[in-house]
Structure formats: structure tokens, C-alpha cells
GROMACS .gro file of C-alpha atoms in nm:
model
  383
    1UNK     CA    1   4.065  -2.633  -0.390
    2UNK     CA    2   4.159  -2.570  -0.028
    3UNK     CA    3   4.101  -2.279   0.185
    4UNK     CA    4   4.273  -2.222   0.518
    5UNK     CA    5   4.153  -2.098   0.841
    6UNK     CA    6   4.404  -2.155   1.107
    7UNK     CA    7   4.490  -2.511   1.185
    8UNK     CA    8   4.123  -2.590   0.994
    9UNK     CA    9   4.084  -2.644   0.641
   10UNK     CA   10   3.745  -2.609   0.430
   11UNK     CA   11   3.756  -2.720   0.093
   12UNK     CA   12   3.574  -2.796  -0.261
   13UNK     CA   13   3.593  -3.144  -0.429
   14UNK     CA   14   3.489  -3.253  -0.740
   15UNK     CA   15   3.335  -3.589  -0.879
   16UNK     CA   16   3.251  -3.622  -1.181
   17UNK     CA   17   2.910  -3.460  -1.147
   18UNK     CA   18   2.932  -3.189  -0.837
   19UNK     CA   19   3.142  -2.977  -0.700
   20UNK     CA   20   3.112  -3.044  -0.304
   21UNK     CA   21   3.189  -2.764  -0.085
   22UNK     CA   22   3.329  -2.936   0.199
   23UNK     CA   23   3.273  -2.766   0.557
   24UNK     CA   24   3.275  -3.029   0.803
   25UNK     CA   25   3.548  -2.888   1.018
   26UNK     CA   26   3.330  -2.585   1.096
   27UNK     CA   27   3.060  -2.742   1.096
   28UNK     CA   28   2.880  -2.698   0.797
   29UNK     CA   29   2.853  -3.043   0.678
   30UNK     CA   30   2.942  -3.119   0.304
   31UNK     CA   31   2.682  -2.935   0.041
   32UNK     CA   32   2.710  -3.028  -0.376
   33UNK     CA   33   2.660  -2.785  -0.646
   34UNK     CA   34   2.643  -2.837  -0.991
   35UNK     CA   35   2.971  -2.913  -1.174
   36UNK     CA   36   2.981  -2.581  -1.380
   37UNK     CA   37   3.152  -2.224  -1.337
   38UNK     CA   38   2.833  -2.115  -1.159
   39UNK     CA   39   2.830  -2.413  -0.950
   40UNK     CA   40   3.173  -2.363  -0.880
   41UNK     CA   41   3.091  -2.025  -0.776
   42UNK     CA   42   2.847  -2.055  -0.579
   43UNK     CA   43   3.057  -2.355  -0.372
   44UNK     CA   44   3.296  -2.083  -0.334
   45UNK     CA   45   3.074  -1.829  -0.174
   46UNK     CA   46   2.935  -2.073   0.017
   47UNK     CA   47   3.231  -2.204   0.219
   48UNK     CA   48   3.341  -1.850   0.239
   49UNK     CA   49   3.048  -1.776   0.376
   50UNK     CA   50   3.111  -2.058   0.616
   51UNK     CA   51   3.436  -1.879   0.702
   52UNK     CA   52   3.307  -1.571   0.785
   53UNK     CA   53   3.089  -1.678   0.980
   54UNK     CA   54   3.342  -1.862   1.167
   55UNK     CA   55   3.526  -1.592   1.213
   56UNK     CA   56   3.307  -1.323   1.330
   57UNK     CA   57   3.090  -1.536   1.576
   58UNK     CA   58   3.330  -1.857   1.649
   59UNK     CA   59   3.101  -2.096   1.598
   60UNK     CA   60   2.908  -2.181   1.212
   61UNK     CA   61   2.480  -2.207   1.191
   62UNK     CA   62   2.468  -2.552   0.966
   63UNK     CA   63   2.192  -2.469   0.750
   64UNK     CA   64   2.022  -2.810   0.771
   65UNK     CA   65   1.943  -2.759   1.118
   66UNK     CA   66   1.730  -2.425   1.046
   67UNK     CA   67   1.389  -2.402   0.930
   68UNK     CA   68   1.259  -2.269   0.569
   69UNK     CA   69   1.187  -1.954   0.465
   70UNK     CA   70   0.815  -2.052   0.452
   71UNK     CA   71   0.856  -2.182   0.810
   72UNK     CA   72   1.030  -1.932   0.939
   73UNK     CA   73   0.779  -1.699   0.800
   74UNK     CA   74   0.493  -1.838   0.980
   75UNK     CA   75   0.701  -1.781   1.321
   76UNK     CA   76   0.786  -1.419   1.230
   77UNK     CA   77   0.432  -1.324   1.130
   78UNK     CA   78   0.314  -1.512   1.493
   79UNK     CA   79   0.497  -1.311   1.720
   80UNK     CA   80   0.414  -0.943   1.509
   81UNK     CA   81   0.047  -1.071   1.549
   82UNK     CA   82   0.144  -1.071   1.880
   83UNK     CA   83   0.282  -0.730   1.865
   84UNK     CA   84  -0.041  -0.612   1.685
   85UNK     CA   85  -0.226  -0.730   1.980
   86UNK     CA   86  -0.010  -0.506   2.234
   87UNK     CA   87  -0.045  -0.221   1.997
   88UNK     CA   88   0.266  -0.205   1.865
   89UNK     CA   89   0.222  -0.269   1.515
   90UNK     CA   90  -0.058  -0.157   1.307
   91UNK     CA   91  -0.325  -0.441   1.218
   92UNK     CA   92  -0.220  -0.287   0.816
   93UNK     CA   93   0.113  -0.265   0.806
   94UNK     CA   94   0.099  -0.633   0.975
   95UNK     CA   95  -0.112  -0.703   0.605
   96UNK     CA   96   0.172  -0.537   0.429
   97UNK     CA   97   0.418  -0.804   0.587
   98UNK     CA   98   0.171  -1.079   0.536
   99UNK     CA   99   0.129  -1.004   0.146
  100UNK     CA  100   0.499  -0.901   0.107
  101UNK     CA  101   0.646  -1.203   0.272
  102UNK     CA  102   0.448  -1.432   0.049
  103UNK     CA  103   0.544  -1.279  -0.250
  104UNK     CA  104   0.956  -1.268  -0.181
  105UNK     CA  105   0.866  -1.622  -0.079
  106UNK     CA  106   0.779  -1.740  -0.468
  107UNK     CA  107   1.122  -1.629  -0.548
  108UNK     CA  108   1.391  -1.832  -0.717
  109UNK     CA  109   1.689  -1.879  -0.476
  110UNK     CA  110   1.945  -2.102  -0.643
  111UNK     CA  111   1.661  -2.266  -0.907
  112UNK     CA  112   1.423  -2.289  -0.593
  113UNK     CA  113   1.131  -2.082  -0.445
  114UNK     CA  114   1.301  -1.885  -0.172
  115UNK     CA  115   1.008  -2.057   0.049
  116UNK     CA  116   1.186  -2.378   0.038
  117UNK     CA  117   1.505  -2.270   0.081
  118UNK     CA  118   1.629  -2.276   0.509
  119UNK     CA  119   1.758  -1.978   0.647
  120UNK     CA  120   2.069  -2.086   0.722
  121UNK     CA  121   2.159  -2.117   0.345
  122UNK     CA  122   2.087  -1.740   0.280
  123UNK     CA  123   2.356  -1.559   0.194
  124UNK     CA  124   2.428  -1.214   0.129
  125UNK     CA  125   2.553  -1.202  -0.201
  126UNK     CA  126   2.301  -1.468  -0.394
  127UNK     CA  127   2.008  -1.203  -0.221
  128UNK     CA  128   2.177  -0.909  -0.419
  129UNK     CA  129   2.214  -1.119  -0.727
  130UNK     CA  130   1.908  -1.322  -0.721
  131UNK     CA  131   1.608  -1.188  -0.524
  132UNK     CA  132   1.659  -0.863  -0.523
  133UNK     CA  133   1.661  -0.764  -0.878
  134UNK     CA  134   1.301  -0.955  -0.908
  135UNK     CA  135   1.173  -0.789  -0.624
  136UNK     CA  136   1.258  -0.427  -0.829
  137UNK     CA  137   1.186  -0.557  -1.136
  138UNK     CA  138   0.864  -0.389  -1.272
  139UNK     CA  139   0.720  -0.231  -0.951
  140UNK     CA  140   0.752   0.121  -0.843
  141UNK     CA  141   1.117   0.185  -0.620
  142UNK     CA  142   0.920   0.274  -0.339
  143UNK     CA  143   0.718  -0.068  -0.321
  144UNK     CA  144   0.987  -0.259  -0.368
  145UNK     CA  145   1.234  -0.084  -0.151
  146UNK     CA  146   0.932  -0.175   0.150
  147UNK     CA  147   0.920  -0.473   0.100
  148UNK     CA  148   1.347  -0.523   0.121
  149UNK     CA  149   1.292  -0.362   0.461
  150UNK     CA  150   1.048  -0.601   0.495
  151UNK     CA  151   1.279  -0.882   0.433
  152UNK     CA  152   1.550  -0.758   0.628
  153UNK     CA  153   1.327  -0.694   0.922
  154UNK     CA  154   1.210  -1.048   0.910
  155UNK     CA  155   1.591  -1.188   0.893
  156UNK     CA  156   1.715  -0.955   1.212
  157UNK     CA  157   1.453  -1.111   1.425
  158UNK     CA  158   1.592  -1.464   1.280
  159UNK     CA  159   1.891  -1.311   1.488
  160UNK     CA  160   1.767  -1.129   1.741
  161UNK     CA  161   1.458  -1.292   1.889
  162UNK     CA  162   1.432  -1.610   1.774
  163UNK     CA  163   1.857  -1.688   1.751
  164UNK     CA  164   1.780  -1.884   1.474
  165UNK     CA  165   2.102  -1.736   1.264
  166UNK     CA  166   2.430  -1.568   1.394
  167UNK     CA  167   2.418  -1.246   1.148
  168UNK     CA  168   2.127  -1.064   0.874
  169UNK     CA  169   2.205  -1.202   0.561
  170UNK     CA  170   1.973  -0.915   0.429
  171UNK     CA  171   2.208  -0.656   0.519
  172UNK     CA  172   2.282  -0.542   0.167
  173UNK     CA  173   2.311  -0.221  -0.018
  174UNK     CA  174   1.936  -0.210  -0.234
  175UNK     CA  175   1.931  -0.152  -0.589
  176UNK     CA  176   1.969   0.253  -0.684
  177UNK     CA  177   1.653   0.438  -0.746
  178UNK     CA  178   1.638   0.526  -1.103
  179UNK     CA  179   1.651   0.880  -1.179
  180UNK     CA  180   1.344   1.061  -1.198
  181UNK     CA  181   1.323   1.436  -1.382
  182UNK     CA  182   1.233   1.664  -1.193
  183UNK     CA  183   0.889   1.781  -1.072
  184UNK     CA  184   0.813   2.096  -0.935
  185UNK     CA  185   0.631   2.102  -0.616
  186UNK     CA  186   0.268   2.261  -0.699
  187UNK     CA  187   0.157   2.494  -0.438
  188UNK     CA  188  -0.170   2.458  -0.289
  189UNK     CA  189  -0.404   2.709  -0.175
  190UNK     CA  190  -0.505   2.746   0.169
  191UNK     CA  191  -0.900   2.766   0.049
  192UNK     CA  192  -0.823   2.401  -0.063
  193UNK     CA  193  -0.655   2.303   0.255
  194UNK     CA  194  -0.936   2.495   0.441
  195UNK     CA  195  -1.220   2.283   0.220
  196UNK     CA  196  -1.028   1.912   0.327
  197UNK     CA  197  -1.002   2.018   0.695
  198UNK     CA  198  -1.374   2.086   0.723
  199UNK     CA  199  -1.469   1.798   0.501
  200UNK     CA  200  -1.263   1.589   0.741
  201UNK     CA  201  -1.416   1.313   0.980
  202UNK     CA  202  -1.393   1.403   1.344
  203UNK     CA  203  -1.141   1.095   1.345
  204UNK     CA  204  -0.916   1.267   1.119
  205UNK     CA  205  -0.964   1.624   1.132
  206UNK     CA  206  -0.659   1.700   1.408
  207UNK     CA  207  -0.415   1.470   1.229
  208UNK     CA  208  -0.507   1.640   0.881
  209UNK     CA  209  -0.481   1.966   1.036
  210UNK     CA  210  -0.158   1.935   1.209
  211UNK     CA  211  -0.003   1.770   0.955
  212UNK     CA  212  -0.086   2.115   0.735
  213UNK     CA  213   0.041   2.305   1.039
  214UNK     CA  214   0.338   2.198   1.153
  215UNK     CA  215   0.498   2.060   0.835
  216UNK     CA  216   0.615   1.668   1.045
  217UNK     CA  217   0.645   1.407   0.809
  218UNK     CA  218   0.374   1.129   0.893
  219UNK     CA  219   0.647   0.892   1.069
  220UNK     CA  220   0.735   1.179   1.325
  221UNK     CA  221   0.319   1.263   1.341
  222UNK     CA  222   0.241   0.908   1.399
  223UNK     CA  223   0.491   0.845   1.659
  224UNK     CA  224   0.423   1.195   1.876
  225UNK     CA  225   0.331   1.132   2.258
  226UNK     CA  226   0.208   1.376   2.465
  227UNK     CA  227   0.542   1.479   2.614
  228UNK     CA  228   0.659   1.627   2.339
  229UNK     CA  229   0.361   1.852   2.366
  230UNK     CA  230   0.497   2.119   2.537
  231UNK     CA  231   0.185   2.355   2.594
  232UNK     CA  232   0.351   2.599   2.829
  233UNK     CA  233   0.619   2.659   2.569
  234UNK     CA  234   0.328   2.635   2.229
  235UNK     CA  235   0.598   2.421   2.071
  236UNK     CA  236   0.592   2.024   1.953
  237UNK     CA  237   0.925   1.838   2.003
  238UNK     CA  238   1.017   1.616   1.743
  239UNK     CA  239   1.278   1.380   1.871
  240UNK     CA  240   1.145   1.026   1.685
  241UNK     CA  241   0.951   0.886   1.408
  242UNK     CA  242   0.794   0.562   1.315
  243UNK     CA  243   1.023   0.392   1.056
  244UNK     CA  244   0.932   0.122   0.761
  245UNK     CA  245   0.964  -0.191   0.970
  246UNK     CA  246   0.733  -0.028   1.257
  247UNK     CA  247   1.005   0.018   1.521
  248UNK     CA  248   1.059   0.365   1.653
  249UNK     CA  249   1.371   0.549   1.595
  250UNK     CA  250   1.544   0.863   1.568
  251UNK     CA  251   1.402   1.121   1.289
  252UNK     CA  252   1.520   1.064   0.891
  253UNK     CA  253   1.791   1.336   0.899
  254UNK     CA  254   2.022   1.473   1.137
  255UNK     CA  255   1.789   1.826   1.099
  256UNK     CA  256   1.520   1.592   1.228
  257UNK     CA  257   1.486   1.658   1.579
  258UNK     CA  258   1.353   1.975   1.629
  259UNK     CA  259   1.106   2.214   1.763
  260UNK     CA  260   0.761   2.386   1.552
  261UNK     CA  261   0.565   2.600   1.692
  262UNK     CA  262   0.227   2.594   1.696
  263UNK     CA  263  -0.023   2.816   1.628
  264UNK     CA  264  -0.302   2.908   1.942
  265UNK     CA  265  -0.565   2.688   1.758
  266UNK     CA  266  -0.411   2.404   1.651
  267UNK     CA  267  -0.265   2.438   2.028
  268UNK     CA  268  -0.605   2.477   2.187
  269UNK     CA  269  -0.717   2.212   1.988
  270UNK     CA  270  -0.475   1.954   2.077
  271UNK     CA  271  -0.553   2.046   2.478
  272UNK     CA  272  -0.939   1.979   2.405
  273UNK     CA  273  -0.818   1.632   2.261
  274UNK     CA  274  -0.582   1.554   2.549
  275UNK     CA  275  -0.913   1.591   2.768
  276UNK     CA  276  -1.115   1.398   2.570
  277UNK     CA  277  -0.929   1.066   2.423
  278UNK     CA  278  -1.081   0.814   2.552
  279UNK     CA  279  -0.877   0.602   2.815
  280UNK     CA  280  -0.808   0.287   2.573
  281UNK     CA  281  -0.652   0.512   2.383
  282UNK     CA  282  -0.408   0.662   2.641
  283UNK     CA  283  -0.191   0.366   2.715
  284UNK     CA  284   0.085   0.443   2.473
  285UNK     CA  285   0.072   0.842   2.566
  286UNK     CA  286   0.012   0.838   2.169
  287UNK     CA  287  -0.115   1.219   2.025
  288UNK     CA  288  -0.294   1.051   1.748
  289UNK     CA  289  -0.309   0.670   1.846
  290UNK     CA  290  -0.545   0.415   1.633
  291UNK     CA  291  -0.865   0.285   1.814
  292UNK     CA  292  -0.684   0.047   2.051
  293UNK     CA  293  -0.403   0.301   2.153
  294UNK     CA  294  -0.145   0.174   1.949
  295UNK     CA  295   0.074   0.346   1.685
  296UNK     CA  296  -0.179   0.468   1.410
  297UNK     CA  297  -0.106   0.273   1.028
  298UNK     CA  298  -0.083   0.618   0.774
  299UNK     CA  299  -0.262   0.424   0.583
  300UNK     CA  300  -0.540   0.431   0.739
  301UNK     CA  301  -0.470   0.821   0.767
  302UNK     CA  302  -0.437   0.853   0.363
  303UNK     CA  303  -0.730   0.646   0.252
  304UNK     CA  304  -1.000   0.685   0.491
  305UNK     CA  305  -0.869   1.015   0.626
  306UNK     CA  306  -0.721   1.229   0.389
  307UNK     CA  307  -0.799   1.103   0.039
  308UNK     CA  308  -1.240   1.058   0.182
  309UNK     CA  309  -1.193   1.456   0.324
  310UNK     CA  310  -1.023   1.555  -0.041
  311UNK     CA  311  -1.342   1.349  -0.225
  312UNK     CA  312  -1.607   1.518   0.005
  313UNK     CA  313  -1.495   1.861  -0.073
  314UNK     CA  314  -1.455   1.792  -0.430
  315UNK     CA  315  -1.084   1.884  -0.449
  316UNK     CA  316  -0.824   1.663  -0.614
  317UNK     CA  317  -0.653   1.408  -0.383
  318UNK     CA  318  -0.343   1.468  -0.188
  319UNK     CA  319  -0.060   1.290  -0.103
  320UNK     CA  320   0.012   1.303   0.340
  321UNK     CA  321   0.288   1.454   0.208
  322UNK     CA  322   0.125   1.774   0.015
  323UNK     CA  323   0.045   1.874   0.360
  324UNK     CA  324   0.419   1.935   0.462
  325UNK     CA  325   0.477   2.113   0.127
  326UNK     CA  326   0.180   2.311   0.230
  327UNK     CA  327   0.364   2.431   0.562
  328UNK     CA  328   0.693   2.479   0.369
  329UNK     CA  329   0.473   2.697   0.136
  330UNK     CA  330   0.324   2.918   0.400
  331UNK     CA  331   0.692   2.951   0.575
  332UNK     CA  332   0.787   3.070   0.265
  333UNK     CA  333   0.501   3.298   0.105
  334UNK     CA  334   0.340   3.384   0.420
  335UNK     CA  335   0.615   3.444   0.680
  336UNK     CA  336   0.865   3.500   0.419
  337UNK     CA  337   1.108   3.309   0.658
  338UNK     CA  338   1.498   3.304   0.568
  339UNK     CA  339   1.632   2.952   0.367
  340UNK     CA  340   1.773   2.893   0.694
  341UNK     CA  341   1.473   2.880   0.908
  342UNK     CA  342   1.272   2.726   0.664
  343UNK     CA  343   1.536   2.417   0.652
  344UNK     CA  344   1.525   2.423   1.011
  345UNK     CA  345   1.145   2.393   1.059
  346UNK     CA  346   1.133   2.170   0.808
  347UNK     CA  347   1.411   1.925   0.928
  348UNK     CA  348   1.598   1.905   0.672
  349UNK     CA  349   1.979   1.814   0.629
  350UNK     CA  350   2.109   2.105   0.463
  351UNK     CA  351   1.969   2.434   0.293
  352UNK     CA  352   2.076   2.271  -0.020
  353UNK     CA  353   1.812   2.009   0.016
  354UNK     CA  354   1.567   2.272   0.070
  355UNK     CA  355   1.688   2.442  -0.250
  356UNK     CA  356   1.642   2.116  -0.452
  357UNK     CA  357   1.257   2.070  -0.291
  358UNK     CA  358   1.101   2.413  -0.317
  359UNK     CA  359   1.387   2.682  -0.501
  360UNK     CA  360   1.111   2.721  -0.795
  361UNK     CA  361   0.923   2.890  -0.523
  362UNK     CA  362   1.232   3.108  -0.346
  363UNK     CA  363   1.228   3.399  -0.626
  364UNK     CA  364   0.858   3.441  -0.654
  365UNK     CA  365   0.846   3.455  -0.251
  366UNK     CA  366   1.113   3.699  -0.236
  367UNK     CA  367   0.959   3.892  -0.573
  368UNK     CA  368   0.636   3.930  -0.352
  369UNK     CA  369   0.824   4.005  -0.074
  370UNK     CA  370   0.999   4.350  -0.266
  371UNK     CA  371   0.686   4.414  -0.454
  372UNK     CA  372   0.493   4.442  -0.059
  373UNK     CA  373   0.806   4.652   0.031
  374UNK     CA  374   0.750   4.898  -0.248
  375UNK     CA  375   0.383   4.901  -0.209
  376UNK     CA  376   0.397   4.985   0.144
  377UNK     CA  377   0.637   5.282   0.092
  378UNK     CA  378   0.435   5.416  -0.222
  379UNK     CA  379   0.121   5.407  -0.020
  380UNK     CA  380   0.237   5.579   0.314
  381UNK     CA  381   0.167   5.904   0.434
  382UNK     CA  382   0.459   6.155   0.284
  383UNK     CA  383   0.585   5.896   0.058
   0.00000   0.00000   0.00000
């Protein structure tokens, strides 16, 4: 079998054992695969894989001059040590990479651990066949899907910073996240939230409390700097969030960026803080920075934060994210805000969205809502 590419030729023989996928016109060197349809197969995506390659970058990565996964590994997890150090990347989430990395490393790639396997012989279509469906298999979506970003994080720095490959060969579509029925979102009382706040640590008491009062999701929280602050106005700015593989980038929806305002406390709160964080924490401009001034790990937030203020006032744990359904539940019961403004606030793509998250809720608000109406008119003078 012969494939073409311009005046070069790449091509698969076969002996009476192999099929060789012959590349040595791109340079790719000859490479065998069993002599059977998946062998044959996987020669063919191979050498077009060599093509492409070829044809998007001009030039072909020969695998054999790359390092292993394993190897590769160590090198990745050096320089986001080194990121760790500068504050950039939380001491836990660089854990999470740690533990992740050597578990997608036991996997079978081709009938061998993906940790012996070079980079340059990753391609995308054997990591959607063959890793992938492992790494889902048996573990909640959300773990897994962290620890594909993981993955592909890992690979774009192969590209990117250490130019050990030409393109991601983790840049695949992820498994679809099985279809959950649906849960309604419980309300929670604001005794409760009042209980956590004041159970709180000093360390964690602001962060709980403006995560209950201004609805962010913990990415947008965690990534806040003190510019976005805008005192004068009583407004925070939301313009960027943390995302899974600890860069910084825009917010999750196109709603994202916004403004919230915030409420005189919480505001004269946040100007005490400014005042008092210590300078090592000031070097980022970070709201709610870790110890060393870099971006906080939510983590950190949930466990020792959140989940210790919920088991001090003897209150059933939250999730970080309760506290944003709290906000959309006082927007909603409270203010008795239109769908519109309550998608707004909350950053959300569409109203729709905010139908599908808290509509239960809509026709009791607006229920209580009449019922006040009625009450105020039947109890006024003349009525």
C-alpha cells in the first residue's frame, strides 16, 4: 500500500510477520506492527499521522528521538514545581497532577503502559480509543474529565515550552457525560448560612462569605485581584477565572464577565482586608491569595474552609457551590429580581439555563411575591 504526498511517497509493507509502515521520506523512520487487521490499522493511522504532520508543520517529529511518557512526565511536573514556587500554581492542585499523571501513566497504549510509550508516538485517535475510555471507566465524569485536562495540559507544554512535539495529540473531543435525572436545587436558609459564616476560621470567613454574597463561581473568586474591586462604584468586576489546568482565562460562559454588587458589609469588609493582608500576600494583587500570595487551591477552601465551618456549626456540609445557589436564591425570594437579571448576576448563558437550574423555585417566588401584594393591599389604611 502506497500513499502519496507530492513527489514523496510513504508506504506499508508486509513480510510475512509485520506490517511495516514505512516513513523514511518524511522522516519517520520505518515502524512494524503486527500482521493483523488491527495491525494493519494502526500502520495506517500511523503514517497518516506522519502525513499530517507533514503537512501542517513541514517538517515530521520521529518518535524515537522523543522521550517517554514517564520521562516526559518528570520534566512537566519540574517546571510546575517551579511554577508552585512563583505562586502560580497551588502546592494541591500540583498533587492532583502528580497523582493523575501516574495513574494515566499505567495505561495500556498499543499493549504497553502509556509510561513507556515516547511522545512522539501519541496519536490522537489511539488516545480516544485506548486511554480514554479507561480513564472514564468506573470513576465519577467529573474526576475523570480533570484528569483529561490534565493530560492535555501536560501534552501542550510538550509543544509549547519544551518543543518537544509539533501539535497536542490530546486535543480530542472527551467521552459524553452520562445523563443524570434531574435534581432539584434545595434551598438553604440564611440561619444556616449565617451559622457557617460565624463558625468560619478568620482564614476563611471573607471567602465563605462572599462566595454567599455575590453568587461567583470559585474559579472567578479565586482568581479576583484587587482591581476589579471597584469600591467607589460598590461593585466586583468579573472579567476572569481560574480554569482546570491552573492558567487564567476568560469566565465559563459568554454571560461571564460581569458586574455584582455588593452589599455595604461585605464591601466594608473587603476594605478592612485590603488594609490588613499581609505584604507576602500582596504580590499577585490576589483578593483571597493562599499564604504565599499565590492563586488559592479551592480545595483548600472546601475542606479546611467550608466543610470545618459546616462541622463546627453542626449543619450538614456544603458543596462551594451551594453558596452560589444561595445568592441565586436570595435574588430570587428576597429581591424577587426578573429571570433576566437573575441570569445576568448570575452569569449565565441564557435565561433558559437559568430555567433548567432553579425554575422549581420561579413559581413559589412569584406565588410569594402576589400573596405580599395582596397582603399589603388587605392590610392598608382604606383598603
Amino acid at each position: 500500500m502506497v500513499l502519496p504526498l507530492g513527489r514523496m511517497t510513504v508506504k506499508i509493507r508486509t513480510t510475512k510477520t509485520h506490517h511495516i509502515a514505512d516513513a523514511r521520506t518524511l522522516g519517520g523512520g520505518e515502524k512494524r506492527f503486527s500482521k493483523t487487521p488491527a495491525g494493519k490499522r494502526a500502520a495506517q493511522d500511523y503514517l497518516r499521522h506522519v502525513q499530517a504532520e507533514h503537512n501542517q508543520q513541514g517538517a515530521f517529529t520521529n518518535p524515537t528521538t522523543t522521550p517517554t511518557f514517564e520521562q516526559a512526565v518528570v520534566e512537566y511536573l519540574a517546571y510546575e514545581e517551579g511554577r508552585a514556587r512563583r505562586g502560580e500554581l497551588g502546592v494541591a492542585h500540583l498533587g492532583n497532577k502528580r497523582v493523575a499523571l501516574q495513574v494515566i501513566g499505567r495505561i495500556k497504549y498499543e499493549g504497553r503502559p502509556l509510561n513507556a510509550v515516547r511522545l512522539g508516538e501519541l496519536r490522537p485517535g489511539a488516545i480516544k480509543r485506548e486511554v480514554l475510555p479507561v480513564l472514564f471507566d468506573g470513576v465519577a465524569y467529573g474526576t475523570a474529565q480533570k484528569k483529561a485536562v490534565i493530560l492535555k495540559h501536560m501534552l501542550r507544554w510538550a509543544v509549547e515550552t519544551a518543543e518537544i512535539l509539533r501539535s497536542n495529540p490530546a486535543t480530542v473531543s472527551l467521552p459524553k457525560k452520562p445523563a443524570a435525572a434531574d435534581r432539584p436545587v434545595d434551598r438553604i436558609s440564611k440561619e444556616t448560612v449565617a451559622q457557617i459564616i460565624a463558625a468560619a476560621d478568620d482564614r476563611y470567613r471573607l471567602a465563605i462569605r462572599f462566595a454567599a454574597f455575590t453568587g461567583l463561581r470559585a474559579g472567578e473568586q479565586l482568581a479576583l485581584t484587587w482591581d476589579d474591586i471597584d469600591f467607589d462604584a460598590g461593585v466586583v468586576r468579573v472579567s476572569k477565572a481560574i480554569k482546570a489546568g491552573g492558567t487564567i482565562g476568560l469566565p465559563k460562559t459568554r454571560g461571564g464577565a460581569r458586574s455584582v454588587a455588593l452589599a455595604s458589609p461585605l464591601l466594608a469588609d473587603l476594605r478592612a482586608w485590603k488594609l490588613a493582608q499581609p505584604r507576602d500576600q500582596r504580590r499577585l494583587g490576589l483578593v483571597f491569595p493562599n499564604d504565599a500570595g499565590g492563586y488559592q487551591d479551592i480545595n483548600n477552601l472546601r475542606k479546611r474552609g467550608l466543610h470545618a465551618s459546616c462541622k463546627r456549626a453542626g449543619v450538614e456540609p456544603l458543596r462551594w457551590h451551594d453558596l452560589r445557589h444561595y445568592f441565586a436564591s436570595i435574588l430570587l425570594f428576597d429581591l424577587q429580581e426578573t429571570d433576566a437579571v437573575v441570569t445576568s448576576l448570575m452569569g449565565h448563558h441564557s435565561i433558559a439555563f437559568t430555567h433548567s437550574q432553579y425554575g422549581h423555585w420561579m413559581p413559589e417566588a412569584r406565588r410569594d411575591q402576589e400573596i405580599g401584594d395582596r397582603l399589603a393591599k388587605a392590610f392598608s389604611v382604606g383598603g
